[in-house]
């Protein structure tokens, strides 16, 4: 049954337009333009994205992670625990989808591609640039596993701090590091009135991007 408190929530999108003439030939360069604009607009968490993976049985799952780089201008970089649910699912099926939503600009970007682990040197460099508390947290948390209580988690953190003492930075845990998504499809969505939104899709054709307009 439709809930009127939810069904009646509506917003008219009318800030901007998006045409084929507005976008660059390269999809990742176009993404960088939109990301720079989201950062310049001082939106909350502009690098936050929904990452979707799929299990060995075909069950999809999604969670929010943060984009940490665009290496080589042709990939999307994020970091996580390799033993987490997403890490295990990427090990079984190294395909994923990302979705960025910037309501302040009435925009979203959808990305699909193949995922691989980032070079260890890159993961170590980033890990050791993080605050010490975040480094300890990566050692202490058995991400996605069942734990008995909050107190148990905090006790693991205290134990890690005692074990490492004054060492700074900490070594990178072998179960923690980066993933690189190499895209084969991106879609740029700009909200428009009457729900007649603009959608420009890019599909990788060899080494070039092919652009098409999609109906909303």
XYZ file of C-alpha atoms in Angstrom:
216
model
C 0.000 0.000 0.000
C 1.296 3.452 -0.918
C 2.258 5.590 2.063
C 0.965 9.125 1.369
C 3.612 10.607 3.681
C 6.227 9.245 1.306
C 4.346 9.321 -1.990
C 3.583 13.028 -1.690
C 7.226 14.028 -1.252
C 8.262 15.623 -4.526
C 10.890 18.027 -5.787
C 11.082 19.795 -9.118
C 14.537 19.632 -10.698
C 15.287 22.756 -12.707
C 18.807 23.993 -11.943
C 20.647 22.891 -15.063
C 20.472 21.139 -18.412
C 22.734 18.509 -19.972
C 23.261 18.085 -23.699
C 25.698 16.210 -25.863
C 27.427 19.533 -26.525
C 28.027 20.015 -22.798
C 30.120 16.897 -22.199
C 33.708 15.929 -22.990
C 34.594 13.037 -25.323
C 36.269 11.117 -22.466
C 33.903 9.785 -19.793
C 36.357 9.845 -16.883
C 37.472 13.382 -17.710
C 33.811 14.390 -17.741
C 33.390 12.756 -14.338
C 36.314 14.773 -13.012
C 34.609 17.989 -14.178
C 31.447 17.077 -12.265
C 33.413 15.984 -9.193
C 35.323 19.281 -9.169
C 32.024 21.147 -9.392
C 30.567 19.111 -6.517
C 33.613 19.918 -4.367
C 33.501 23.606 -5.350
C 29.812 23.717 -4.369
C 30.861 22.548 -0.872
C 28.365 19.696 -0.895
C 28.373 17.289 2.045
C 30.612 14.272 1.333
C 31.006 14.879 -2.427
C 33.266 11.811 -2.747
C 30.711 9.451 -1.163
C 29.401 6.757 -3.482
C 27.168 3.725 -3.267
C 29.183 0.632 -4.192
C 27.204 -2.406 -5.317
C 28.656 -5.919 -5.538
C 27.158 -9.368 -5.986
C 27.692 -12.605 -4.060
C 28.592 -16.000 -5.479
C 24.863 -16.862 -5.325
C 23.818 -13.711 -7.191
C 22.646 -11.684 -4.181
C 23.474 -7.999 -4.700
C 24.520 -5.776 -1.800
C 25.295 -2.067 -1.523
C 27.106 0.218 0.871
C 28.603 3.723 0.908
C 32.365 4.149 0.511
C 34.548 7.152 -0.335
C 36.346 7.745 -3.610
C 40.054 8.245 -2.941
C 41.478 8.801 -6.385
C 41.292 8.622 -10.165
C 44.571 6.882 -10.994
C 45.780 7.166 -14.590
C 42.636 9.163 -15.436
C 40.901 5.896 -16.302
C 39.933 4.261 -13.014
C 38.220 4.820 -9.668
C 40.072 4.050 -6.421
C 38.641 3.154 -2.991
C 39.955 1.337 0.090
C 38.491 -1.298 2.386
C 39.070 -4.496 4.341
C 39.716 -7.350 1.891
C 37.969 -9.793 4.269
C 34.776 -7.711 4.430
C 31.611 -8.758 2.629
C 32.400 -6.513 -0.327
C 35.950 -7.843 -0.446
C 34.747 -11.433 -0.501
C 32.148 -10.645 -3.150
C 34.685 -8.873 -5.339
C 36.921 -11.916 -4.987
C 34.112 -14.109 -6.333
C 32.824 -11.652 -8.959
C 35.224 -8.797 -9.759
C 32.501 -6.614 -11.273
C 30.869 -3.702 -9.463
C 28.708 -0.621 -9.892
C 29.123 2.817 -8.335
C 26.551 5.551 -7.924
C 27.282 9.156 -6.973
C 24.299 11.339 -6.029
C 24.709 15.084 -5.575
C 21.225 16.415 -4.731
C 22.578 19.941 -4.285
C 23.394 19.958 -7.999
C 20.500 17.679 -8.994
C 22.973 15.225 -10.499
C 23.981 11.612 -10.312
C 26.594 9.479 -12.051
C 26.337 5.717 -12.534
C 29.496 3.705 -13.212
C 30.011 0.035 -14.078
C 33.264 -1.828 -14.496
C 35.804 -4.475 -13.600
C 37.527 -4.330 -10.204
C 41.057 -5.339 -9.271
C 43.242 -4.841 -6.202
C 45.378 -1.708 -6.201
C 49.182 -2.069 -6.125
C 50.431 -2.841 -2.613
C 52.728 0.177 -2.654
C 49.767 2.483 -3.303
C 47.718 0.876 -0.535
C 50.583 1.152 1.951
C 51.270 4.776 1.064
C 47.634 5.733 1.598
C 47.219 3.646 4.760
C 50.185 5.295 6.429
C 48.894 8.759 5.493
C 45.694 8.176 7.497
C 45.261 9.379 11.093
C 46.769 6.959 13.621
C 43.293 6.274 15.035
C 42.130 5.116 11.613
C 45.193 2.913 11.248
C 44.456 1.297 14.612
C 40.810 0.860 13.638
C 41.777 -1.075 10.518
C 43.851 -3.458 12.639
C 41.180 -3.791 15.333
C 38.015 -4.303 13.284
C 37.202 -7.726 11.759
C 34.950 -5.942 9.273
C 31.585 -7.593 8.496
C 32.133 -10.361 11.076
C 29.805 -10.830 14.055
C 31.118 -9.374 17.330
C 29.665 -9.691 20.804
C 29.509 -6.031 21.796
C 30.817 -2.508 21.306
C 33.031 -3.085 24.326
C 34.701 -6.022 22.569
C 35.555 -3.821 19.605
C 36.964 -1.080 21.816
C 39.001 -3.658 23.740
C 40.539 -4.852 20.453
C 41.485 -1.260 19.638
C 43.094 -0.809 23.053
C 45.022 -4.047 22.605
C 46.288 -2.933 19.198
C 47.398 0.431 20.604
C 49.309 -1.382 23.354
C 50.879 -3.828 20.908
C 52.168 -1.122 18.565
C 53.179 1.265 21.341
C 54.672 4.480 19.974
C 55.219 3.085 16.479
C 54.088 5.614 13.889
C 53.044 5.065 11.187
C 51.750 1.547 11.639
C 52.394 -1.196 9.069
C 49.492 -1.808 6.728
C 47.414 -4.866 7.672
C 47.632 -7.601 5.021
C 43.819 -7.716 4.961
C 43.410 -4.017 4.113
C 44.022 -2.115 0.899
C 42.715 -0.534 -2.242
C 40.566 -1.563 -5.147
C 40.552 -0.003 -8.597
C 37.393 -0.057 -10.700
C 38.147 0.231 -14.409
C 34.913 1.437 -16.009
C 33.316 0.279 -19.221
C 30.151 2.356 -18.766
C 29.270 5.707 -17.203
C 25.974 7.557 -17.194
C 25.536 11.233 -16.337
C 22.093 12.251 -15.071
C 20.870 15.818 -14.725
C 17.497 16.422 -13.103
C 14.952 18.298 -15.238
C 11.317 19.448 -14.827
C 8.411 17.043 -15.439
C 10.771 14.143 -14.709
C 12.104 14.525 -18.269
C 15.647 14.217 -16.991
C 18.746 14.429 -19.177
C 20.766 11.205 -19.385
C 24.008 10.905 -21.344
C 25.630 7.454 -21.352
C 29.189 6.519 -22.310
C 30.120 2.978 -23.360
C 33.713 1.941 -23.895
C 34.251 0.766 -27.475
C 37.816 -0.461 -27.714
C 39.808 2.495 -26.425
C 37.223 5.168 -27.267
C 34.019 6.219 -25.551
C 30.744 6.102 -27.475
C 28.077 8.556 -26.291
C 24.299 8.111 -26.455
C 21.269 9.886 -25.006
C 18.837 7.811 -22.936
C 15.163 8.421 -22.262
C 14.475 9.305 -18.597
